[in-house]
C-alpha angles and dihedrals in degrees: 000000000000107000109249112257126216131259118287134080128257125227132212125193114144127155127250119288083231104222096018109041143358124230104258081055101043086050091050100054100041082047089054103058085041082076109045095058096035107021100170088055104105106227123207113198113205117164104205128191135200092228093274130093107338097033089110094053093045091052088051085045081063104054099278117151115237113235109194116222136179106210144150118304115208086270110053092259119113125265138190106244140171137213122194123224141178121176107313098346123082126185117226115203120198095199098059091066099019123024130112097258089063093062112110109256089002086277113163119227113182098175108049102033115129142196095206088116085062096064091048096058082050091048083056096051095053087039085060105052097266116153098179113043109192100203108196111208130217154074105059144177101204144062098196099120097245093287084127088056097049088037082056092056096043114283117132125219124200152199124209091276089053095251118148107259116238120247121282143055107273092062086055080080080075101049111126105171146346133243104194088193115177092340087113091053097039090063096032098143094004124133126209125193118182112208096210128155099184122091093200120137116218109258138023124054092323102038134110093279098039106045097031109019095084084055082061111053099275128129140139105000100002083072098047087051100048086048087050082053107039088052100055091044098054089046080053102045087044078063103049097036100041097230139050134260106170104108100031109127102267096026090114090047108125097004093305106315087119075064089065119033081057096046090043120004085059082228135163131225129228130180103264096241099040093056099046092047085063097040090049097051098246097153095055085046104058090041097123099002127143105204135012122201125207144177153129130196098282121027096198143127092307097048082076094054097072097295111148096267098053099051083043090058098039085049094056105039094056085055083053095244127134118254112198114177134222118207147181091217131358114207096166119095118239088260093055093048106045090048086061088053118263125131094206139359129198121197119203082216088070092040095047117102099204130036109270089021090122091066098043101033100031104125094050088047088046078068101051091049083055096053085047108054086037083056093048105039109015109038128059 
């Protein structure tokens, strides 16, 4: 017979498993074996994101209300997107109209890519009512420097003939001058909050070529040719804009758009996880709570630099709660996680039978670990 737990709720808010599972998944199952081994335990389940892939997912987790939309893909051709809104705020993922994972075949084009679907979903929003847009940032297909996100709500960009230029980056080397057009009227009394956890400029050895292009395809040339452009889109937009952004923290984030949605959007930005933790609820969750349980799919080195189960960790500890994490695989040592704050990790990789077992059979593994760590910190 399971042993009978204390009081207190658990919560559980980890990340996606990217490639294997996504949050709500991975929180169900770990919830899941929660119960079995400690059945009068209530357990919360709250996917969380750091502003990158799975934020959308994580915001309709939430309570969030899906809004469909058919937008541009990277390439020109149309996608099925989502936005996410409740009451007056609206979340606004790249990656649903941009990302990598939205180019056809899976072909990278590093020239041509474009964000234009980006500034659809915002136009939605608007549209909508929204007067505060959270754009998640990351995984993206393009390095144009979100000229494709701010064509999409009205501003003109334009060679020496005056012609529209196409999407992507490569054709930024033509501009000649910006219209900013309604831009200015379309966001009157809108609020736009960028979740970002790079500190990269635009341009130079850290910037949005150099550090992501290759990611996307670029290399050799591609990459002399989307500097060139960057750097002539972000000379035009100082002008029409009257300061410069370029090499704000964040500006380099998703090829450039941070750039953007800085220059022109009149955004802030907020580290990812900080700002979703907010916009979940988190802090009301874990009120009272006696464990929270946290992951993703590689607890590393990176984990530590703002990644979700860090602030998750950070979040809960400050509220004096216990923050255990569940991981595909675990490649810190004990000393490394438990100064970040967690009282126990457990890694699919150790509870696996045969090798690759953690990828194929993730979401039955994500419940042992639950039983697990239920057996080991909430039972007894």
């Amino acid at each position: 017979m399971p042993a009978t737990p204390t009081q207190g709720h658990v919560v559980v808010a980890p990340d996606k498993f990217k490639g294997t599972l996504e949050g709500a998944e991975v929180a169900a199952r770990i919830a899941a074996g929660i119960r079995r081994v400690a059945p009068g335990t209530e357990v919360r389940e709250l996917p969380v994101a750091d502003g990158g892939e799975g934020t959308l997912a994580a915001a309709l987790a939430a309570g969030f209300t899906r809004i469909p939309a058919k937008v541009a893909g990277p390439t020109g051709l149309p996608v099925d997107a989502a936005l996410a809104v409740r009451g007056d705020t609206a979340v606004v993922e790249l990656a649903q109209s941009s990302g990598l994972a939205r180019l056809p075949g899976g072909r990278t084009a590093p020239l041509a890519a474009g964000s234009y679907g980006v500034g659809q979903l915002i136009g939605r929003a608007v549209g909508l009512g929204a007067k505060r847009i959270v754009l998640g940032l990351g995984g993206s297909a393009c390095t144009d420097g979100g000229a494709g996100m701010v064509q999409a709500l009205g501003v003109s960009l334009l060679d020496a003939d005056g012609t529209e230029l196409p999407p992507g980056g490569a054709a930024l080397r033509r501009l000649d001058r910006i219209d900013l057009g309604p831009l200015a009227d379309a966001l009157t009394g809108v609020e736009v909050v960028v979740a970002c956890d790079v500190d990269n400029p635009l341009l130079g050895p850290r910037g949005a070529t150099a550090v992501y292009g290759p990611q996307k395809g670029a290399d050799g040339d591609d990459l002399l040719v989307l500097e060139e452009g960057l750097a002539r889109f972000a000379d035009k937009v100082g002008e029409a804009a009257g300061r410069d952004f370029r090499d704000a923290p964040g500006a380099g984030a998703a090829g450039g758009v941070g750039f953007a949605a800085l220059a022109l959007l009149g955004a802030t930005m907020r580290p990812g996880i900080e700002l979703m933790l907010e916009l979940l609820g988190f802090d009301e969750a874990v009120r009272g709570a006696r464990l929270v349980v946290t992951g993703e799919g590689c607890l590393d080195a990176q984990t530590l630099h703002g990644k979700a189960p860090a602030g998750v960790a950070a979040a809960a500890t400050r509220a004096g709660v216990r923050v255990a994490a569940v991981a595909g695989r675990l490649e810190l040592s004990e000393r490394e996680w438990r100064a970040a704050g967690f009282t126990a990790a457990y890694a699919l990789t150790d509870l696996a039978e045969q090798p690759g077992d953690s990828m194929t059979r993730a979401a039955e593994l994500a419940e042992v670990a639950g039983e697990r760590l239920a057996a080991a910190l909430l039972t007894g």
